[in-house]
Coordinates of C-alpha atoms in Angstrom, one line a residue:
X1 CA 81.6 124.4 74.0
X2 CA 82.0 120.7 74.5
X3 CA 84.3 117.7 73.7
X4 CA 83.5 114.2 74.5
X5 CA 85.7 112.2 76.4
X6 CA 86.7 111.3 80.0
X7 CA 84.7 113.7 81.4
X8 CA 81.6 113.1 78.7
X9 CA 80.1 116.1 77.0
X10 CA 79.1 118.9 78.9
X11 CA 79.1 122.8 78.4
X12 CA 81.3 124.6 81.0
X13 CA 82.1 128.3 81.7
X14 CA 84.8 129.3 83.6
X15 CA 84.1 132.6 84.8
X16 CA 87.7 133.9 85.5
X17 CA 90.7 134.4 82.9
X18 CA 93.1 134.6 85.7
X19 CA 96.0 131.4 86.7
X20 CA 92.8 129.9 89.0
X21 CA 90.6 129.5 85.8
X22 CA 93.1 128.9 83.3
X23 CA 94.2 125.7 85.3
X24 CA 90.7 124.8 85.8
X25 CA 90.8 124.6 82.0
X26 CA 93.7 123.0 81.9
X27 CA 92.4 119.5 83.5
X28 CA 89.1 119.7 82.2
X29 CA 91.1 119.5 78.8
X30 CA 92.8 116.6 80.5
X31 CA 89.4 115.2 81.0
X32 CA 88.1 115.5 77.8
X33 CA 86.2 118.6 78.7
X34 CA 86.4 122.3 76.9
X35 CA 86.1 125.4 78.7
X36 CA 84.9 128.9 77.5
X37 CA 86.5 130.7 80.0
X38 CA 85.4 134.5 80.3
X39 CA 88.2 137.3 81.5
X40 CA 87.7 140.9 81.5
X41 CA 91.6 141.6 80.1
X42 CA 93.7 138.7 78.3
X43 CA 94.4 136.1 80.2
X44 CA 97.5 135.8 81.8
X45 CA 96.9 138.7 84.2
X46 CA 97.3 137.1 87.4
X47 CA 98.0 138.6 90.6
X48 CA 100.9 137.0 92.6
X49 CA 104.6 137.4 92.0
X50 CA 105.6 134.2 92.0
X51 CA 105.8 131.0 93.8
X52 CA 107.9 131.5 96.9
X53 CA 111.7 131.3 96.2
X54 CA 114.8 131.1 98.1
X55 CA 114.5 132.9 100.9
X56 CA 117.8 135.3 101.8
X57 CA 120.2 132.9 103.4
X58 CA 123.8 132.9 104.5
X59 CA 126.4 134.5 103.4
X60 CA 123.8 137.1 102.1
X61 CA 124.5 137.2 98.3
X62 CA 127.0 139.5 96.5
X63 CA 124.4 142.0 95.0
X64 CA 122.5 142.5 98.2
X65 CA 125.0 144.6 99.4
X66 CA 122.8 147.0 101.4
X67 CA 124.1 148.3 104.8
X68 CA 122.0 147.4 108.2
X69 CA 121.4 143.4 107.5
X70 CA 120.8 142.1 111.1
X71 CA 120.1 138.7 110.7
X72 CA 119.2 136.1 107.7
X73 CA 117.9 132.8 107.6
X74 CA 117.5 130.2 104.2
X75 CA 114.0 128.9 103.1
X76 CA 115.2 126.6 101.1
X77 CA 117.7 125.6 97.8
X78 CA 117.3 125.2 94.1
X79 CA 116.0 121.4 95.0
X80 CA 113.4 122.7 97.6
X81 CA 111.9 125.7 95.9
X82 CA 111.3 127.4 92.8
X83 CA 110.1 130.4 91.2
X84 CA 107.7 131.0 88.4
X85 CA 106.1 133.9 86.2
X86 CA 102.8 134.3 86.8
X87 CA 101.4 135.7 83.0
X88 CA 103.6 133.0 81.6
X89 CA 101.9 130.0 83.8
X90 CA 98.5 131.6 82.9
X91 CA 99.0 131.8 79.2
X92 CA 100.5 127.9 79.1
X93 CA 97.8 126.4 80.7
X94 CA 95.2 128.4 79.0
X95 CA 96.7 127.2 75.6
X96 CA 97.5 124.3 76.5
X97 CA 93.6 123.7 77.2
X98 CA 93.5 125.5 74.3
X99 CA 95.4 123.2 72.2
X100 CA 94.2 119.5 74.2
X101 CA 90.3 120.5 73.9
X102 CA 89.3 123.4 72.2
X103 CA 89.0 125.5 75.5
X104 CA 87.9 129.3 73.9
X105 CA 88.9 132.6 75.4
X106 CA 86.1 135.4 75.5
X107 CA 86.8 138.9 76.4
X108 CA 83.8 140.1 78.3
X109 CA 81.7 141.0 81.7
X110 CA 79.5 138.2 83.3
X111 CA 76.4 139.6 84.4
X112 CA 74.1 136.2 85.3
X113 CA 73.7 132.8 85.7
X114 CA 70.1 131.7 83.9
X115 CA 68.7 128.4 85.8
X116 CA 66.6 126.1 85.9
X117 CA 63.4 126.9 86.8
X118 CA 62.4 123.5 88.2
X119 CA 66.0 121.7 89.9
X120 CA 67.5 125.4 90.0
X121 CA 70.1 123.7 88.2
X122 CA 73.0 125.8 85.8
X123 CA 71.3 126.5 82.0
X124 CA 73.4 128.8 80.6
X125 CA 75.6 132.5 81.5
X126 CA 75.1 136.1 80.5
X127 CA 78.2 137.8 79.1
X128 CA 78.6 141.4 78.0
X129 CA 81.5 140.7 75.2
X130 CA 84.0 143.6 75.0
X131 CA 85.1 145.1 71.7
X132 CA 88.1 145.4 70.0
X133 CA 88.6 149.1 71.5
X134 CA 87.2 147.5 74.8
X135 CA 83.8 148.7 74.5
X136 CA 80.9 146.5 76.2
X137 CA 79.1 144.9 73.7
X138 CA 75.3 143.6 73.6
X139 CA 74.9 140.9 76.7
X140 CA 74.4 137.5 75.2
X141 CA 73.7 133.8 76.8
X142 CA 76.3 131.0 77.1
X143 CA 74.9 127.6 77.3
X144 CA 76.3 125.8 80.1
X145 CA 75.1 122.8 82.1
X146 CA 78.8 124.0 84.6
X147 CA 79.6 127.2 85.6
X148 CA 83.1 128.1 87.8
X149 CA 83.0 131.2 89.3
X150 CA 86.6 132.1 89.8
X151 CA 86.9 135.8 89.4
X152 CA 89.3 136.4 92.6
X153 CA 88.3 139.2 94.7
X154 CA 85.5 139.9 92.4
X155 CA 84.1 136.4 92.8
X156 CA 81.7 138.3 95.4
X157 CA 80.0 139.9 92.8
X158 CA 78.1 136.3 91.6
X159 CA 75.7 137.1 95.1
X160 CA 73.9 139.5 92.5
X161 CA 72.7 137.0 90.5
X162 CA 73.5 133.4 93.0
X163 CA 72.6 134.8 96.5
X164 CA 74.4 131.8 98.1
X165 CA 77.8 133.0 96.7
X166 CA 80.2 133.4 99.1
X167 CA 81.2 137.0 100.0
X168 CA 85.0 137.8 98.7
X169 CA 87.5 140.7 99.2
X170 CA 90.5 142.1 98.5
X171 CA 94.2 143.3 99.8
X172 CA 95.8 145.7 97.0
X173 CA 99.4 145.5 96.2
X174 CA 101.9 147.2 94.2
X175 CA 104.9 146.0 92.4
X176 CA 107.3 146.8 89.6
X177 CA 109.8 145.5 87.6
X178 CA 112.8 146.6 87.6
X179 CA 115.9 146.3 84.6
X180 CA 119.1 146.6 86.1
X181 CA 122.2 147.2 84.2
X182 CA 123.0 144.0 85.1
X183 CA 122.0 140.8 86.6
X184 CA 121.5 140.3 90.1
X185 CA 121.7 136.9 90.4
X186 CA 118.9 134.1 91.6
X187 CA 117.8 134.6 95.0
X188 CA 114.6 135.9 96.1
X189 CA 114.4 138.2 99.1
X190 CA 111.8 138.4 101.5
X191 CA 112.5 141.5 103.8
X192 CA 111.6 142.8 106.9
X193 CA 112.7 146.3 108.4
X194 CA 111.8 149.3 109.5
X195 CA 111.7 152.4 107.5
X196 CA 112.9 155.8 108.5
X197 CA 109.8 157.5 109.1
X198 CA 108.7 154.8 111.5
X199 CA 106.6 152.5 109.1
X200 CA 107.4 148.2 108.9
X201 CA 107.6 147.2 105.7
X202 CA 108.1 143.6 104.1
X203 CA 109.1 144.3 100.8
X204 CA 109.8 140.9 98.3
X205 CA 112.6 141.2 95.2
X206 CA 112.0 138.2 92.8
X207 CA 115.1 138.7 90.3
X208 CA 114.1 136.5 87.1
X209 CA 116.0 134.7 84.3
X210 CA 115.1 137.3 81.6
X211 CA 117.3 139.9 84.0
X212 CA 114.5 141.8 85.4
X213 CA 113.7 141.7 88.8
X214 CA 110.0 142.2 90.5
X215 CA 109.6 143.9 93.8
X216 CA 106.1 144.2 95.5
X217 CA 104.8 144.5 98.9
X218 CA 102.9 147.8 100.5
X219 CA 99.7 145.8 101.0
X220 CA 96.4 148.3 101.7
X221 CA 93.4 147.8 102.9
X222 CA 91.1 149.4 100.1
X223 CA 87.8 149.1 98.7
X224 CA 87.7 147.4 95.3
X225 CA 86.6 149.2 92.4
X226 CA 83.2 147.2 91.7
X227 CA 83.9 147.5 87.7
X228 CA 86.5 144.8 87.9
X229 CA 90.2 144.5 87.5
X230 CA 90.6 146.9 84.5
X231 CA 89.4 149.9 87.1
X232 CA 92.4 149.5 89.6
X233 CA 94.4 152.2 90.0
X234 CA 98.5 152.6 89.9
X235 CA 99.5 154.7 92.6
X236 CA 102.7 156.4 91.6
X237 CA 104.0 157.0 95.2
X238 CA 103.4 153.4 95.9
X239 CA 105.5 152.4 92.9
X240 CA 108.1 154.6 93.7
X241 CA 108.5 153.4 97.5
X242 CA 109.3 149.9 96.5
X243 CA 112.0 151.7 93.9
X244 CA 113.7 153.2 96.7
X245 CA 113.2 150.1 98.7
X246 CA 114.8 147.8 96.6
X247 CA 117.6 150.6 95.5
X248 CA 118.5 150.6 99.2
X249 CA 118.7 146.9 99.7
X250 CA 120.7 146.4 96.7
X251 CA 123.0 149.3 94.8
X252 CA 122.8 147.3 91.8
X253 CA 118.9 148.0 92.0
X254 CA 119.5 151.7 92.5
X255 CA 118.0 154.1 89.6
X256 CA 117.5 151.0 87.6
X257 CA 115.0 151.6 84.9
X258 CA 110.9 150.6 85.5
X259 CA 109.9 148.2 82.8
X260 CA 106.2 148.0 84.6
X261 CA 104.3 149.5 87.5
X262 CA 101.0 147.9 88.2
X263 CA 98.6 147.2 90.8
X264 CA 96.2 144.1 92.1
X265 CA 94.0 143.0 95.0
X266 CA 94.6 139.4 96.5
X267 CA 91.4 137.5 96.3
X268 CA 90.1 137.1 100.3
X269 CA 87.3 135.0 101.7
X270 CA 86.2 136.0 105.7
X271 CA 87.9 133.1 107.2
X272 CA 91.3 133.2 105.5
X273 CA 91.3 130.1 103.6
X274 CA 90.0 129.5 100.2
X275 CA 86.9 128.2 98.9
X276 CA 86.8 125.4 96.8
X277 CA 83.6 123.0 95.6
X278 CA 80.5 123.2 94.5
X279 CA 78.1 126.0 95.3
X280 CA 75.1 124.7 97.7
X281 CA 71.6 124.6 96.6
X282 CA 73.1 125.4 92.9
X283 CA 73.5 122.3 91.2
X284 CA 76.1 122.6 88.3
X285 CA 77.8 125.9 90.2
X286 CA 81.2 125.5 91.7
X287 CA 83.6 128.2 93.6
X288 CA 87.4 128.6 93.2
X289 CA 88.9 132.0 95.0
X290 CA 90.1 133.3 97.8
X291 CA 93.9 132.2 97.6
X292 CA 95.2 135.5 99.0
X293 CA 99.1 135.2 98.0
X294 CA 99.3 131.6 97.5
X295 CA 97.5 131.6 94.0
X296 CA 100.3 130.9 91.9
X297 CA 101.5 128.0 94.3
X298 CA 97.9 126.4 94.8
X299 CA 96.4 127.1 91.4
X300 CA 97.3 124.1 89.7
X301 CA 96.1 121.5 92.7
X302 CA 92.7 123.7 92.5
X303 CA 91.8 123.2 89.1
X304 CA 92.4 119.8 89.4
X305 CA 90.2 119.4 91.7
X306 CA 87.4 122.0 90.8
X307 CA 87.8 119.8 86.9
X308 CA 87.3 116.8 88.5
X309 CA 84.1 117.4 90.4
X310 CA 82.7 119.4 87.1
X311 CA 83.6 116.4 85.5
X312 CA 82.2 114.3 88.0
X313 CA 85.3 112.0 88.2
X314 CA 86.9 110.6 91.4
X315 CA 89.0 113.6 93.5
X316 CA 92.4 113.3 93.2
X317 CA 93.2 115.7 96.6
X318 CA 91.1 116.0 99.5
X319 CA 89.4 119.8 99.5
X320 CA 87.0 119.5 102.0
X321 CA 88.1 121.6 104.4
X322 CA 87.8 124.3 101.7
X323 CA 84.1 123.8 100.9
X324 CA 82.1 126.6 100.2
X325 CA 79.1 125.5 102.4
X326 CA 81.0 126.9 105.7
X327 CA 80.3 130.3 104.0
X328 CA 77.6 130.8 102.3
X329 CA 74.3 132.5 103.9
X330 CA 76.7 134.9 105.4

């Protein structure tokens, strides 16, 4: 799909319904560009928790009234830092691009890139589309003269079909959201301590304006389930940790009901840091992952800048040091 405007006319897939490819969207709508932007589940399915919030200061607040509090320190105020929900930030930009461009939504597996058979240059992308049940579907081409492969920890799967991709993994979390009888209040914790059988743990508690409050942490190092985020698996002990974790930090936490127990993997590249530009060797290929926990906080300045060199306009931020050439071949 295409719109003329800043940016000209030229197809683009954004392979990736998650907050990186949604704000991708987002300014190349800006631009005068529309996105098809392909997810496995709807959109708005992110993996962090949240931008970081305030960080447990002094005097500790009333509802963290847990006993064994050694020390605290603040991160920050109200005018420093914020919070925000992840599905909700996906699902604005995404209609937003939505509403400024055109930008389409499509429910299905990439499975290939088809190039040019002289410049190797982008030509279109294979897509299993997903039925209403959530079936596969038949595989059919997307034309596209831009592709964005932002697919998180499962960007890695592109060196299938782009060899040059850059290898990705993943950390798996669990979290839950909690109800409590009653509000907690606004801060967000960010814990350290030592459990009673021996294990250090550094459990988060993002209480949220609708009276809910998140809790994750208990990162693992597992093997990703190679069909994609709709294979990862909820473990119910996990789940049930951070329940008793949060329920011993705070008493008004304690039994509270579980409005959602879920699971992700934090997108990793081998160096730590993200990796952001175009693909080398690919022309019309770009790369946006690898934002372990800071995906929610860094999304917005990355698809800004992944839009504006699809786009081919002047970069607004300097992401060099984030270029996918220092990984590929690897």
């Amino acid at each position: 799909m295409a719109s003329s405007g800043g940016g000209g006319s030229k197809r683009v897939v954004i392979c990736g319904g998650g907050v990186i490819g949604a704000a991708t969207a987002f300014y190349l709508a800006k631009l005068g560009l529309s996105a098809t932007v392909t997810a496995t589940a709807a959109a708005a399915a992110p993996a962090g928790g949240g931008a970081p919030g305030a960080r447990l200061g002094a005097p500790l607040p009333a509802w963290l009234d847990g006993r064994g509090v050694l020390a605290s320190s603040a991160l920050g105020s109200t005018a420093s830092t914020a919070q925000v929900h992840p599905a909700r930030l996906t699902a604005a930009l995404m209609a937003a691009a939505e509403r400024q461009a055109g930008a389409a939504l499509l429910l299905g597996t990439v499975v290939g890139v088809r190039r040019d058979d002289g410049s190797g240059a982008v030509r279109g992308v294979r897509v299993r589309r997903w039925g209403q049940e959530g079936e596969e579907g038949e595989e059919e081409e997307l034309a596209a003269d831009a592709v964005v492969l932002a697919m998180g920890p499962w960007t890695g799967a592109a060196r299938a079909w782009l060899p040059g991709a850059p290898a990705t993994a993943g950390q798996k979390y669990h979290s839950v959201v909690l109800r409590p009888a009653a509000p907690v209040g606004g801060t967000c914790v960010f814990t350290s301590f030592r459990t009673a059988d021996g294990r250090s743990v550094e459990p988060e508690l993002y209480p949220r304006p609708d009276g809910t409050v998140y809790v994750c942490g208990e990162p693992q190092a597992l093997p990703m389930p190679p069909e994609g985020p709709a294979a990862v698996t909820v473990e119910r002990a996990r789940c049930e940790a951070l329940q008793a974790v949060a329920g011993a930090l705070a008493s008004g936490l304690a039994g509270a009901p579980v409005e959602a127990a879920q699971a992700c993997y934090l997108p990793l590249c081998d160096d730590g840091l993200p990796a952001i530009g175009p693909l080398p060797g690919v022309p019309g290929a770009f790369v946006a992952t690898g934002h372990g926990c800071w995906g929610i906080l860094n999304a917005p300045a990355t698809g800004r800048a992944v839009a504006e060199m699809v786009a081919g306009a002047a970069l607004t931020l300097d992401v060099s040091a984030f270029d996918p050439a220092r990984l590929c071949g690897r």
